[in-house]
Amino acid sequence: MFRAVAGALRTVGGAVATVVTLPFRPPAELFGGALGGGRGTRRV
């Protein structure tokens, strides 16, 4: 039973983390690409 609760909390936590970080991803990729400078750090 504890494993089921832990799994549910892990799923909810992952969803919350995704929603919270979603607004910050485009600027981070933008600045990451600008700061990376073309050293092959950019993922496609």
Tab-separated table of N, CA and C in Angstrom:
chain	number	residue	atom	x	y	z
A	1	MET	N	0.828	-1.197	0.000
A	1	MET	CA	0.000	0.000	0.000
A	1	MET	C	0.871	1.260	0.000
A	2	PHE	N	1.957	1.228	0.783
A	2	PHE	CA	2.828	2.406	0.830
A	2	PHE	C	3.482	2.673	-0.520
A	3	ARG	N	3.767	1.612	-1.253
A	3	ARG	CA	4.362	1.786	-2.581
A	3	ARG	C	3.391	2.470	-3.527
A	4	ALA	N	2.113	2.140	-3.408
A	4	ALA	CA	1.095	2.775	-4.259
A	4	ALA	C	1.000	4.265	-3.941
A	5	VAL	N	1.018	4.592	-2.670
A	5	VAL	CA	0.954	6.005	-2.266
A	5	VAL	C	2.207	6.735	-2.736
A	6	ALA	N	3.360	6.119	-2.557
A	6	ALA	CA	4.614	6.746	-2.987
A	6	ALA	C	4.629	6.945	-4.499
A	7	GLY	N	4.138	5.974	-5.238
A	7	GLY	CA	4.072	6.103	-6.698
A	7	GLY	C	3.144	7.221	-7.117
A	8	ALA	N	2.005	7.333	-6.447
A	8	ALA	CA	1.054	8.396	-6.764
A	8	ALA	C	1.663	9.766	-6.465
A	9	LEU	N	2.327	9.890	-5.328
A	9	LEU	CA	2.956	11.167	-4.967
A	9	LEU	C	4.071	11.519	-5.952
A	10	ARG	N	4.815	10.527	-6.396
A	10	ARG	CA	5.886	10.764	-7.363
A	10	ARG	C	5.310	11.261	-8.685
A	11	THR	N	4.195	10.663	-9.099
A	11	THR	CA	3.546	11.078	-10.343
A	11	THR	C	3.028	12.512	-10.238
A	12	VAL	N	2.366	12.806	-9.134
A	12	VAL	CA	1.830	14.156	-8.925
A	12	VAL	C	2.968	15.168	-8.842
A	13	GLY	N	4.031	14.821	-8.141
A	13	GLY	CA	5.179	15.718	-8.025
A	13	GLY	C	5.818	15.990	-9.365
A	14	GLY	N	5.924	14.971	-10.202
A	14	GLY	CA	6.484	15.155	-11.537
A	14	GLY	C	5.617	16.065	-12.383
A	15	ALA	N	4.305	15.897	-12.287
A	15	ALA	CA	3.387	16.742	-13.047
A	15	ALA	C	3.474	18.197	-12.580
A	16	VAL	N	3.532	18.394	-11.272
A	16	VAL	CA	3.637	19.759	-10.727
A	16	VAL	C	4.946	20.403	-11.164
A	17	ALA	N	6.032	19.649	-11.112
A	17	ALA	CA	7.332	20.183	-11.522
A	17	ALA	C	7.309	20.575	-12.994
A	18	THR	N	6.662	19.775	-13.829
A	18	THR	CA	6.570	20.090	-15.249
A	18	THR	C	5.791	21.381	-15.464
A	19	VAL	N	4.664	21.510	-14.785
A	19	VAL	CA	3.827	22.706	-14.945
A	19	VAL	C	4.553	23.952	-14.447
A	20	VAL	N	5.277	23.830	-13.330
A	20	VAL	CA	5.970	24.983	-12.752
A	20	VAL	C	7.128	25.431	-13.637
A	21	THR	N	7.866	24.482	-14.208
A	21	THR	CA	9.039	24.849	-15.004
A	21	THR	C	8.698	25.190	-16.449
A	22	LEU	N	7.478	24.885	-16.890
A	22	LEU	CA	7.094	25.105	-18.285
A	22	LEU	C	7.281	26.550	-18.751
A	23	PRO	N	6.863	27.561	-17.987
A	23	PRO	CA	7.037	28.945	-18.466
A	23	PRO	C	8.499	29.375	-18.598
A	24	PHE	N	9.413	28.703	-17.902
A	24	PHE	CA	10.812	29.110	-17.900
A	24	PHE	C	11.628	28.420	-18.980
A	25	ARG	N	11.084	27.432	-19.653
A	25	ARG	CA	11.867	26.669	-20.627
A	25	ARG	C	12.239	27.448	-21.875
A	26	PRO	N	11.308	28.163	-22.529
A	26	PRO	CA	11.711	28.906	-23.742
A	26	PRO	C	12.809	29.944	-23.485
A	27	PRO	N	12.696	30.783	-22.447
A	27	PRO	CA	13.800	31.724	-22.190
A	27	PRO	C	15.110	31.014	-21.863
A	28	ALA	N	15.040	29.902	-21.149
A	28	ALA	CA	16.254	29.170	-20.798
A	28	ALA	C	16.919	28.620	-22.049
A	29	GLU	N	16.127	28.096	-22.980
A	29	GLU	CA	16.697	27.584	-24.226
A	29	GLU	C	17.255	28.729	-25.061
A	30	LEU	N	16.542	29.856	-25.038
A	30	LEU	CA	16.991	31.020	-25.797
A	30	LEU	C	18.345	31.502	-25.275
A	31	PHE	N	18.437	31.716	-23.962
A	31	PHE	CA	19.682	32.194	-23.373
A	31	PHE	C	20.747	31.119	-23.395
A	32	GLY	N	20.354	29.872	-23.232
A	32	GLY	CA	21.309	28.770	-23.290
A	32	GLY	C	21.938	28.676	-24.663
A	33	GLY	N	21.122	28.857	-25.711
A	33	GLY	CA	21.650	28.828	-27.072
A	33	GLY	C	22.550	30.020	-27.350
A	34	ALA	N	22.177	31.189	-26.783
A	34	ALA	CA	22.974	32.392	-27.006
A	34	ALA	C	24.292	32.301	-26.238
A	35	LEU	N	24.233	31.774	-25.024
A	35	LEU	CA	25.446	31.688	-24.209
A	35	LEU	C	26.333	30.533	-24.656
A	36	GLY	N	25.707	29.479	-25.210
A	36	GLY	CA	26.481	28.326	-25.677
A	36	GLY	C	27.398	28.704	-26.824
A	37	GLY	N	26.948	29.605	-27.666
A	37	GLY	CA	27.796	30.133	-28.721
A	37	GLY	C	28.021	29.206	-29.902
A	38	GLY	N	27.406	28.063	-29.958
A	38	GLY	CA	27.615	27.191	-31.103
A	38	GLY	C	28.712	26.178	-30.888
A	39	ARG	N	28.892	25.762	-29.655
A	39	ARG	CA	29.907	24.752	-29.347
A	39	ARG	C	29.325	23.341	-29.455
A	40	GLY	N	28.168	23.236	-30.091
A	40	GLY	CA	27.547	21.934	-30.227
A	40	GLY	C	26.768	21.519	-28.986
A	41	THR	N	26.422	22.478	-28.146
A	41	THR	CA	25.690	22.164	-26.914
A	41	THR	C	24.189	22.131	-27.159
A	42	ARG	N	23.752	22.608	-28.279
A	42	ARG	CA	22.330	22.696	-28.562
A	42	ARG	C	21.776	21.355	-29.025
A	43	ARG	N	20.651	20.953	-28.413
A	43	ARG	CA	20.005	19.702	-28.791
A	43	ARG	C	18.917	19.974	-29.809
A	44	VAL	N	18.736	19.033	-30.721
A	44	VAL	CA	17.691	19.205	-31.748
A	44	VAL	C	16.543	18.295	-31.438
